[in-house]
Amino acid sequence: MTTNNNGSFTGKVAFVTGAANGIGRAAALAFAHEGASVVVADVSEQGNQETARMIEEAGGRALAIRCDVTRTEDVKAALDKAVEAFGRLDFAFNNAGVEQATAALAD
């Protein structure tokens, strides 16, 4: 993957939750491919760092932030770090899924 120089997202900043793998990683890489700086946020620090590394190795700018979207204070802190690092926030790709334990419907 190389970054796209057509300028479609150049100068923009994307915040992607659930970016450690799957659709979130694909979205983060796509934003970077279009020229955006990307804040990758996930509870999985290892996967998160890997996504950021992939973006940077392709010539993009990325910041990996550990963020548990079930905790309001984590989300606020992550957004503050994003703005502190890049000066703005243009896109939010809210991909992180939250699964809550449920009781079985039948035995």
Short mmCIF file of C-alpha atoms in Angstrom, two decimals:
data_model
loop_
_atom_site.label_atom_id
_atom_site.label_comp_id
_atom_site.label_asym_id
_atom_site.label_seq_id
_atom_site.Cartn_x
_atom_site.Cartn_y
_atom_site.Cartn_z
CA MET A 1 0.00 0.00 0.00
CA THR A 2 1.24 3.45 -0.82
CA THR A 3 -0.41 6.70 0.08
CA ASN A 4 -2.46 8.37 -2.62
CA ASN A 5 -1.21 11.77 -3.71
CA ASN A 6 -4.47 13.01 -5.22
CA GLY A 7 -5.08 14.97 -2.01
CA SER A 8 -8.57 13.70 -1.29
CA PHE A 9 -7.90 13.43 2.47
CA THR A 10 -4.55 15.20 2.69
CA GLY A 11 -4.42 17.38 5.80
CA LYS A 12 -7.37 15.54 7.33
CA VAL A 13 -7.36 13.38 10.46
CA ALA A 14 -9.35 10.18 10.92
CA PHE A 15 -10.13 8.53 14.28
CA VAL A 16 -10.85 4.80 13.90
CA THR A 17 -12.05 2.62 16.77
CA GLY A 18 -11.63 -1.14 16.62
CA ALA A 19 -8.57 -0.56 14.44
CA ALA A 20 -6.50 -3.52 15.67
CA ASN A 21 -7.89 -5.90 13.05
CA GLY A 22 -10.66 -6.66 10.59
CA ILE A 23 -12.88 -3.89 9.26
CA GLY A 24 -11.34 -1.31 11.60
CA ARG A 25 -7.83 -2.04 10.34
CA ALA A 26 -9.04 -1.97 6.74
CA ALA A 27 -10.73 1.40 7.32
CA ALA A 28 -7.61 2.84 8.98
CA LEU A 29 -5.46 1.69 6.06
CA ALA A 30 -7.97 3.10 3.57
CA PHE A 31 -8.00 6.52 5.26
CA ALA A 32 -4.19 6.52 5.23
CA HIS A 33 -4.13 5.44 1.58
CA GLU A 34 -6.19 8.53 0.77
CA GLY A 35 -3.72 10.78 2.60
CA ALA A 36 -5.30 11.21 6.05
CA SER A 37 -3.36 11.02 9.28
CA VAL A 38 -4.97 8.21 11.28
CA VAL A 39 -5.54 7.75 14.99
CA VAL A 40 -5.99 4.02 15.57
CA ALA A 41 -7.86 3.24 18.78
CA ASP A 42 -8.45 -0.20 20.26
CA VAL A 43 -8.19 -2.19 23.50
CA SER A 44 -5.67 -4.50 21.83
CA GLU A 45 -2.38 -2.67 22.14
CA GLN A 46 -0.45 -5.19 20.05
CA GLY A 47 -2.89 -5.14 17.13
CA ASN A 48 -3.25 -1.39 17.41
CA GLN A 49 0.52 -0.86 17.21
CA GLU A 50 0.65 -3.21 14.21
CA THR A 51 -1.98 -1.18 12.35
CA ALA A 52 -0.08 2.05 13.06
CA ARG A 53 3.17 0.41 11.91
CA MET A 54 1.53 -0.69 8.65
CA ILE A 55 0.37 2.87 7.99
CA GLU A 56 3.76 4.39 8.78
CA GLU A 57 5.66 1.83 6.68
CA ALA A 58 3.48 2.85 3.73
CA GLY A 59 4.48 6.48 4.24
CA GLY A 60 1.46 7.62 6.26
CA ARG A 61 1.10 9.21 9.68
CA ALA A 62 -0.50 7.28 12.53
CA LEU A 63 -0.96 7.39 16.27
CA ALA A 64 -1.95 4.27 18.23
CA ILE A 65 -4.00 4.89 21.36
CA ARG A 66 -5.33 2.23 23.74
CA CYS A 67 -9.04 2.94 24.12
CA ASP A 68 -11.87 0.93 25.64
CA VAL A 69 -15.00 2.41 24.05
CA THR A 70 -17.13 1.16 26.95
CA ARG A 71 -15.35 3.67 29.17
CA THR A 72 -16.35 7.28 28.50
CA GLU A 73 -13.16 8.59 30.07
CA ASP A 74 -11.04 6.45 27.69
CA VAL A 75 -12.87 7.85 24.67
CA LYS A 76 -12.52 11.46 25.87
CA ALA A 77 -8.82 10.95 26.60
CA ALA A 78 -8.24 9.35 23.20
CA LEU A 79 -9.97 12.20 21.39
CA ASP A 80 -7.95 14.75 23.37
CA LYS A 81 -4.70 12.94 22.42
CA ALA A 82 -5.76 12.87 18.78
CA VAL A 83 -6.36 16.61 18.66
CA GLU A 84 -3.17 17.27 20.63
CA ALA A 85 -1.12 15.20 18.18
CA PHE A 86 -2.67 16.36 14.91
CA GLY A 87 -4.44 19.62 15.77
CA ARG A 88 -7.85 18.57 14.50
CA LEU A 89 -10.27 15.72 13.90
CA ASP A 90 -12.19 15.40 10.64
CA PHE A 91 -13.53 11.84 10.52
CA ALA A 92 -14.69 9.34 13.12
CA PHE A 93 -15.11 5.72 12.04
CA ASN A 94 -16.87 4.20 15.04
CA ASN A 95 -16.23 0.54 14.37
CA ALA A 96 -15.48 -1.00 17.77
CA GLY A 97 -18.04 -3.56 18.80
CA VAL A 98 -19.23 -4.09 22.34
CA GLU A 99 -20.47 -7.50 23.36
CA GLN A 100 -22.38 -7.91 26.58
CA ALA A 101 -22.83 -11.27 28.26
CA THR A 102 -26.35 -12.62 28.06
CA ALA A 103 -28.10 -15.59 29.61
CA ALA A 104 -28.90 -18.62 27.48
CA LEU A 105 -32.40 -18.65 26.02
CA ALA A 106 -32.73 -22.41 26.49
CA ASP A 107 -30.83 -25.31 28.03
#
